[in-house]
mmCIF file of C-alpha atoms in Angstrom:
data_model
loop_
_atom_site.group_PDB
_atom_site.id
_atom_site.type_symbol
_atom_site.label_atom_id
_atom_site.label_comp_id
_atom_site.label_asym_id
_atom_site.label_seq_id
_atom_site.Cartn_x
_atom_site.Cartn_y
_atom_site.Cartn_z
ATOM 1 C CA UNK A 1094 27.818 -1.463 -3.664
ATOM 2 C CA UNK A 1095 25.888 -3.598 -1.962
ATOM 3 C CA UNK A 1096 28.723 -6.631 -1.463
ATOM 4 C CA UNK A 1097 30.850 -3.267 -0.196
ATOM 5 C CA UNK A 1098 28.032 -3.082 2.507
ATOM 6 C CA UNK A 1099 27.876 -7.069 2.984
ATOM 7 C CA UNK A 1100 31.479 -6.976 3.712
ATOM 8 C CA UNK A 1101 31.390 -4.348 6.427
ATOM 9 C CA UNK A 1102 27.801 -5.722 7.951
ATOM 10 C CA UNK A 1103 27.574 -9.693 7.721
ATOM 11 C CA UNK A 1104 23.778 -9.215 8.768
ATOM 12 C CA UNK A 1105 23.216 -7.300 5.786
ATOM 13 C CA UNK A 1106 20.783 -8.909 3.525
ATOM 14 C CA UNK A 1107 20.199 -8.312 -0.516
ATOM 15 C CA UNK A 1108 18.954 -10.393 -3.328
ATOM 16 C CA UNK A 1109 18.655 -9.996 -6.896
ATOM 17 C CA UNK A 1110 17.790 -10.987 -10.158
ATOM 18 C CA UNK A 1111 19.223 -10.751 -13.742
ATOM 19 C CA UNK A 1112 17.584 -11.236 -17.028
ATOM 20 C CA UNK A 1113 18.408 -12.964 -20.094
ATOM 21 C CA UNK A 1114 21.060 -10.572 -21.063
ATOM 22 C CA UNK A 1115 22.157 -11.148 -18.171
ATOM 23 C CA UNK A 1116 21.299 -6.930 -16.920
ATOM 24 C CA UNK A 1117 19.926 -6.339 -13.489
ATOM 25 C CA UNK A 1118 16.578 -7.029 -13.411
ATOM 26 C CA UNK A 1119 15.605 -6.681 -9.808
ATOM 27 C CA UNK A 1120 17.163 -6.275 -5.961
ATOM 28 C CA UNK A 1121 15.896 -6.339 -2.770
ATOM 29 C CA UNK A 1122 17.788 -4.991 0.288
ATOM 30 C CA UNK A 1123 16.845 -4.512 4.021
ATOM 31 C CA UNK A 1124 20.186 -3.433 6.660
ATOM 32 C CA UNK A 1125 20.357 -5.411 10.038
ATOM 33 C CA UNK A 1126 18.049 -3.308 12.031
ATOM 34 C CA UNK A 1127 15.540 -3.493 9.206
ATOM 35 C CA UNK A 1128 15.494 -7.462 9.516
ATOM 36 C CA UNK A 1129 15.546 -7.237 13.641
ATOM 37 C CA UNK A 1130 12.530 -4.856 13.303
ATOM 38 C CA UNK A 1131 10.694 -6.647 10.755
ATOM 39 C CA UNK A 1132 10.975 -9.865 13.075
ATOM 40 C CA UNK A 1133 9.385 -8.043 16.556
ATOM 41 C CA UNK A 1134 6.842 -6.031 14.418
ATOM 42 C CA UNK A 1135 6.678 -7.650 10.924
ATOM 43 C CA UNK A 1136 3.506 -8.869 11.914
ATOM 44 C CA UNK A 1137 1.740 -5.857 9.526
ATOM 45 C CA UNK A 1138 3.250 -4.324 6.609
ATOM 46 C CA UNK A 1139 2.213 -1.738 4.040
ATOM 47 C CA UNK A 1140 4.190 -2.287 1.181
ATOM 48 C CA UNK A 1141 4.687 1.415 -0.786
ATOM 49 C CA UNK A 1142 4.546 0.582 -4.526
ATOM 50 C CA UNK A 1143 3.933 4.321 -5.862
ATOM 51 C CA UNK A 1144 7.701 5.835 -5.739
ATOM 52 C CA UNK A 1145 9.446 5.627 -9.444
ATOM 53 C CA UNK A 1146 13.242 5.932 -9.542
ATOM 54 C CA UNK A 1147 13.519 7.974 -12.599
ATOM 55 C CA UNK A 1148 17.121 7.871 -13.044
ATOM 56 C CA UNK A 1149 17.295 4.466 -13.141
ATOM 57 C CA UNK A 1150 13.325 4.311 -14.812
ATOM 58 C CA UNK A 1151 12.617 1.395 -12.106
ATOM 59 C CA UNK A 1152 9.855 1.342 -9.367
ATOM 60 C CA UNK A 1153 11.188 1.873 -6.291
ATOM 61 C CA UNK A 1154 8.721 -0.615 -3.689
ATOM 62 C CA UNK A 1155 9.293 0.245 0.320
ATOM 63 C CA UNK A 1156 8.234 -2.112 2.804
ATOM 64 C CA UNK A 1157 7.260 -0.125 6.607
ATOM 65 C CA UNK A 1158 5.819 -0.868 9.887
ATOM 66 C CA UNK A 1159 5.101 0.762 13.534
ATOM 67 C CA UNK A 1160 6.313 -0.239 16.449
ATOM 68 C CA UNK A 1161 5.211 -0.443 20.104
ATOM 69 C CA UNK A 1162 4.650 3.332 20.066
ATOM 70 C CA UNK A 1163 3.388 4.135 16.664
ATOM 71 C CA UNK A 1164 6.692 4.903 15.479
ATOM 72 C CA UNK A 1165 7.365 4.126 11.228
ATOM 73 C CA UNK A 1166 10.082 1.226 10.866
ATOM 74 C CA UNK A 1167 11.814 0.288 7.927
ATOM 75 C CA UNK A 1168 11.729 -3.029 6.905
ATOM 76 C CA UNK A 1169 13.106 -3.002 3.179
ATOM 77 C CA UNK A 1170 13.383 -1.917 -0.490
ATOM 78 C CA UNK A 1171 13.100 -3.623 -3.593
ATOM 79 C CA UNK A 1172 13.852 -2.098 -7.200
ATOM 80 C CA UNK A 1173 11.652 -3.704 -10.023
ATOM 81 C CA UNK A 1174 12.159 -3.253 -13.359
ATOM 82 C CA UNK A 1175 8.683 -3.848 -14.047
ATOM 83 C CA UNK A 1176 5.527 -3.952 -12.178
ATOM 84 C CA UNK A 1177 4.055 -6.964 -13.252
ATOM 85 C CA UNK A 1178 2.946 -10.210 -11.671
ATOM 86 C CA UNK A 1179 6.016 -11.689 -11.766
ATOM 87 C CA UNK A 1180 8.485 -9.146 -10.008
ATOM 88 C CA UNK A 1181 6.265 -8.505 -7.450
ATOM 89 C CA UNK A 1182 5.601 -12.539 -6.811
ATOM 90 C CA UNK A 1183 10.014 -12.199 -6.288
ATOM 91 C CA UNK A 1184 9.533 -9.286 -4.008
ATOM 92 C CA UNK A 1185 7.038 -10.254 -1.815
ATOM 93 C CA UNK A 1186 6.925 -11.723 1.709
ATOM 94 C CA UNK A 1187 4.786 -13.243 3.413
ATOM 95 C CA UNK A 1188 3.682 -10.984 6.876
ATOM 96 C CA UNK A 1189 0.617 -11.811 8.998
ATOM 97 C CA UNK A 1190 -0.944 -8.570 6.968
ATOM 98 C CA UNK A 1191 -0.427 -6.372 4.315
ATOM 99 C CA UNK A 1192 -1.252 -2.932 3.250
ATOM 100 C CA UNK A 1193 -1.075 -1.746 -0.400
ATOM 101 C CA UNK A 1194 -2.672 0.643 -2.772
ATOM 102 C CA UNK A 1195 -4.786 -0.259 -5.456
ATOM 103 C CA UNK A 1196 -2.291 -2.224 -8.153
ATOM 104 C CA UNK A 1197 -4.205 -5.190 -9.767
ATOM 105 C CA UNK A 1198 -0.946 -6.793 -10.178
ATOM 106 C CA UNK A 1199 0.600 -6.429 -6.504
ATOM 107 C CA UNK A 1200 -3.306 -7.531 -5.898
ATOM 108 C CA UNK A 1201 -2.830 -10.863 -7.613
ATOM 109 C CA UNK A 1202 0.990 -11.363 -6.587
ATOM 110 C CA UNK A 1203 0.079 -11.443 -2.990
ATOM 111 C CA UNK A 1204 -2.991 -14.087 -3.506
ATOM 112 C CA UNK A 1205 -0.605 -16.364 -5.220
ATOM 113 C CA UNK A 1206 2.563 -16.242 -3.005
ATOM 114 C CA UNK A 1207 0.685 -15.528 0.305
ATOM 115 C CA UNK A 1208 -2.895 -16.646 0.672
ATOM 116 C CA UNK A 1209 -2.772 -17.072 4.234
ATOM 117 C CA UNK A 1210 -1.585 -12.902 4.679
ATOM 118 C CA UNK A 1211 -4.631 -10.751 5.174
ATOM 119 C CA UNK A 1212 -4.251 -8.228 2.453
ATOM 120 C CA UNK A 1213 -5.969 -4.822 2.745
ATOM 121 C CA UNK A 1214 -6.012 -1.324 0.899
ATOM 122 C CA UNK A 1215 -3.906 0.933 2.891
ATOM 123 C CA UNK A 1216 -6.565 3.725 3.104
ATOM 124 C CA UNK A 1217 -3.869 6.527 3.338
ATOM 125 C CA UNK A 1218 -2.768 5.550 -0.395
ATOM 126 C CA UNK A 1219 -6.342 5.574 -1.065
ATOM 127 C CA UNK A 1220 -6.905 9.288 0.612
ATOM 128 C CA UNK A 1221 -3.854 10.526 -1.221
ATOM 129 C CA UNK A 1222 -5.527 10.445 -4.581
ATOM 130 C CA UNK A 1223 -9.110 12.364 -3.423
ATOM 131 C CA UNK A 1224 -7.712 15.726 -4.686
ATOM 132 C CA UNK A 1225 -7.229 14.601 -8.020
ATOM 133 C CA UNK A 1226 -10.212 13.021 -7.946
ATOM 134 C CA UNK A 1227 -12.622 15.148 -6.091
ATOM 135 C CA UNK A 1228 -11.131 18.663 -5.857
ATOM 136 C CA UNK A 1229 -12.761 19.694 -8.810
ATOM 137 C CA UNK A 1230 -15.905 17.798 -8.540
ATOM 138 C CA UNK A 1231 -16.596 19.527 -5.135
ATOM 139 C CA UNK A 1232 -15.013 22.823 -5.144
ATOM 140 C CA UNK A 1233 -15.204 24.239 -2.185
ATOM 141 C CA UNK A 1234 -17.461 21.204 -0.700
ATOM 142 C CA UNK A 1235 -14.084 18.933 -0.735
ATOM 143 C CA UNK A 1236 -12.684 19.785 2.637
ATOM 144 C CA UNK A 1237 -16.266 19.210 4.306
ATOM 145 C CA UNK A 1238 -16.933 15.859 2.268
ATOM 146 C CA UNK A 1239 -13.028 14.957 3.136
ATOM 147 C CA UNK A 1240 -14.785 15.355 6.744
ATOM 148 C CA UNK A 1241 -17.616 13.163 6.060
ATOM 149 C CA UNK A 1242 -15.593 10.449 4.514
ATOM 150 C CA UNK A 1243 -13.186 9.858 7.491
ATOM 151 C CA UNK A 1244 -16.725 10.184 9.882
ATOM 152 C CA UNK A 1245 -17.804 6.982 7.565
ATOM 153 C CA UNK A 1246 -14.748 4.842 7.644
ATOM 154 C CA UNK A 1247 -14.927 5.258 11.765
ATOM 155 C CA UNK A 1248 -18.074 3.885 11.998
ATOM 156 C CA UNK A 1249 -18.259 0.100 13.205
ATOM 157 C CA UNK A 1250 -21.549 -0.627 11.871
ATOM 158 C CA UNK A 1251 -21.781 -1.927 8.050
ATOM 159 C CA UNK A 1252 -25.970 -0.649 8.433
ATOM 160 C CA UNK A 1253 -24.454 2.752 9.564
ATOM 161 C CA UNK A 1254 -21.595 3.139 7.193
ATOM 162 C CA UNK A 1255 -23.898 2.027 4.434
ATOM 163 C CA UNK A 1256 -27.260 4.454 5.377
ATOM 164 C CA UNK A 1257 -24.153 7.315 6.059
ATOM 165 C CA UNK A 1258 -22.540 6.233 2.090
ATOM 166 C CA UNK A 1259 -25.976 6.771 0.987
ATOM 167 C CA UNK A 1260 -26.464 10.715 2.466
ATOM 168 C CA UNK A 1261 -23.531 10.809 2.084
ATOM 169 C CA UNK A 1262 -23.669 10.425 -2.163
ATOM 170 C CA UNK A 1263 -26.781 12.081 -2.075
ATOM 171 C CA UNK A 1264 -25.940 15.236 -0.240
ATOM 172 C CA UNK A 1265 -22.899 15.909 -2.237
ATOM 173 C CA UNK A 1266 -24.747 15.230 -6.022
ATOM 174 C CA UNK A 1267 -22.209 12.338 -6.418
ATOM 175 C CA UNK A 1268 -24.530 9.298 -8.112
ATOM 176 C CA UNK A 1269 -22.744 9.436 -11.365
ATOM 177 C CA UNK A 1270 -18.930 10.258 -9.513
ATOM 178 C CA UNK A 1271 -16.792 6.976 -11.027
ATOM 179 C CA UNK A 1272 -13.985 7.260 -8.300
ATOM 180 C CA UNK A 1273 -16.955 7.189 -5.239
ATOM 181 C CA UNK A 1274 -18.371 3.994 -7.120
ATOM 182 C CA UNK A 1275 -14.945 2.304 -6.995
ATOM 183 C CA UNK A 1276 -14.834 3.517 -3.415
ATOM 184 C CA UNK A 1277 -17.754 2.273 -2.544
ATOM 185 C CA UNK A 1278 -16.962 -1.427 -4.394
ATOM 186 C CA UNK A 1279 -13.407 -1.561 -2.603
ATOM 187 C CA UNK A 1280 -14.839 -0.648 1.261
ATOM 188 C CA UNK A 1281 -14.463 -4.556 2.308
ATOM 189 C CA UNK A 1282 -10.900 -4.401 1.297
ATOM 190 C CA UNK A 1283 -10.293 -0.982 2.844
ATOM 191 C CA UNK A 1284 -7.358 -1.075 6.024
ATOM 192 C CA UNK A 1285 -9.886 -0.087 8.721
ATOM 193 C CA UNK A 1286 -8.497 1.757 11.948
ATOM 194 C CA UNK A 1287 -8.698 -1.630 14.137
ATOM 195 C CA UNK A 1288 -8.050 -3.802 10.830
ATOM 196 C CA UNK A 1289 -11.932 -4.994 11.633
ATOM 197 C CA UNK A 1290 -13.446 -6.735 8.723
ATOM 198 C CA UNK A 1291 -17.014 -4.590 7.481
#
């Protein structure tokens, strides 16, 4: 399929990767526009590892943007057949920064193949999990705590976020909550609205 679409569109870009056995092991693909937009405003990326194909049973990674007027681009996709260090070394480019969720792999595949990318936690991934995690905790409390979270991750001040963190945990009984600690130990990795460092 995808040397059909090479044939028709020259600009068309793919690689891959076969295993011993010689069966697909991974591919890559980004269309023309993809690699025009990814070289005007490739500059940051979040690369989307939490879509599984289950058809195929492979991890489907995406690779966005915005451009000049806050509009999503597409850079690229990449199937895996595994999520492990490896793959995601082969998928990986290197942009100025990089958003991603919370994978320990993807974590250690970008210090590896791009230590000079700034690599963040795309705090929409991170916000996508709270009801899971806290909608039964709070109750009817989430919605208002929701509130107070995104009040806390505006702030510029680390003394401010830090005094608000602490009313914050106090006001809503969560000292013992396990997902708030790992919150709380992940904030200097967090994607922050201006990508400022706390």
């Amino acid at each position: 399929m995808y040397r059909n679409i090479k044939e028709k569109d020259p600009n068309f870009k793919f690689e891959c990767t076969v295993d011993s056995n010689n069966r697909l092991e991974n591919i890559a693909w980004s269309y023309a526009s993809s690699i025009q937009a990814y070289e005007i405003f490739g500059d940051a990326v979040v690369f989307y590892a939490t879509h599984r194909l289950t058809a195929l049973d492979m991890p489907l990674e995406i690779w966005v943007g915005v451009n000049n007027y806050g509009v999503p681009c597409f850079f690229g996709c990449a199937l895996l057949r595994e999520e492990n260090l490896r793959s995601f070394s082969w998928a990986l480019k290197a942009p100025q920064t990089i958003l991603t969720d919370q994978n320990m792999c993807l974590k250690e595949a970008i210090a590896m193949e791009m230590p000079a990318t700034k690599h963040a936690l795309c705090v929409w991934m991170i916000v996508v999990k709270f009801p899971s995690c806290f909608n039964a905790v709070l109750g009817e409390h989430y919605n208002e705590w929701k509130a107070e979270f995104f009040r806390l991750y505006n702030l510029e001040s680390i003394e401010d976020f830090e005094l608000g963190w602490r009313d914050m945990v106090n006001s809503f009984g969560l000292h013992t909550n396990r997902h708030i600690a790992n919150l709380f130990a992940l904030r200097m990795q967090w994607a922050l609205p201006d990508l400022r460092t706390l």
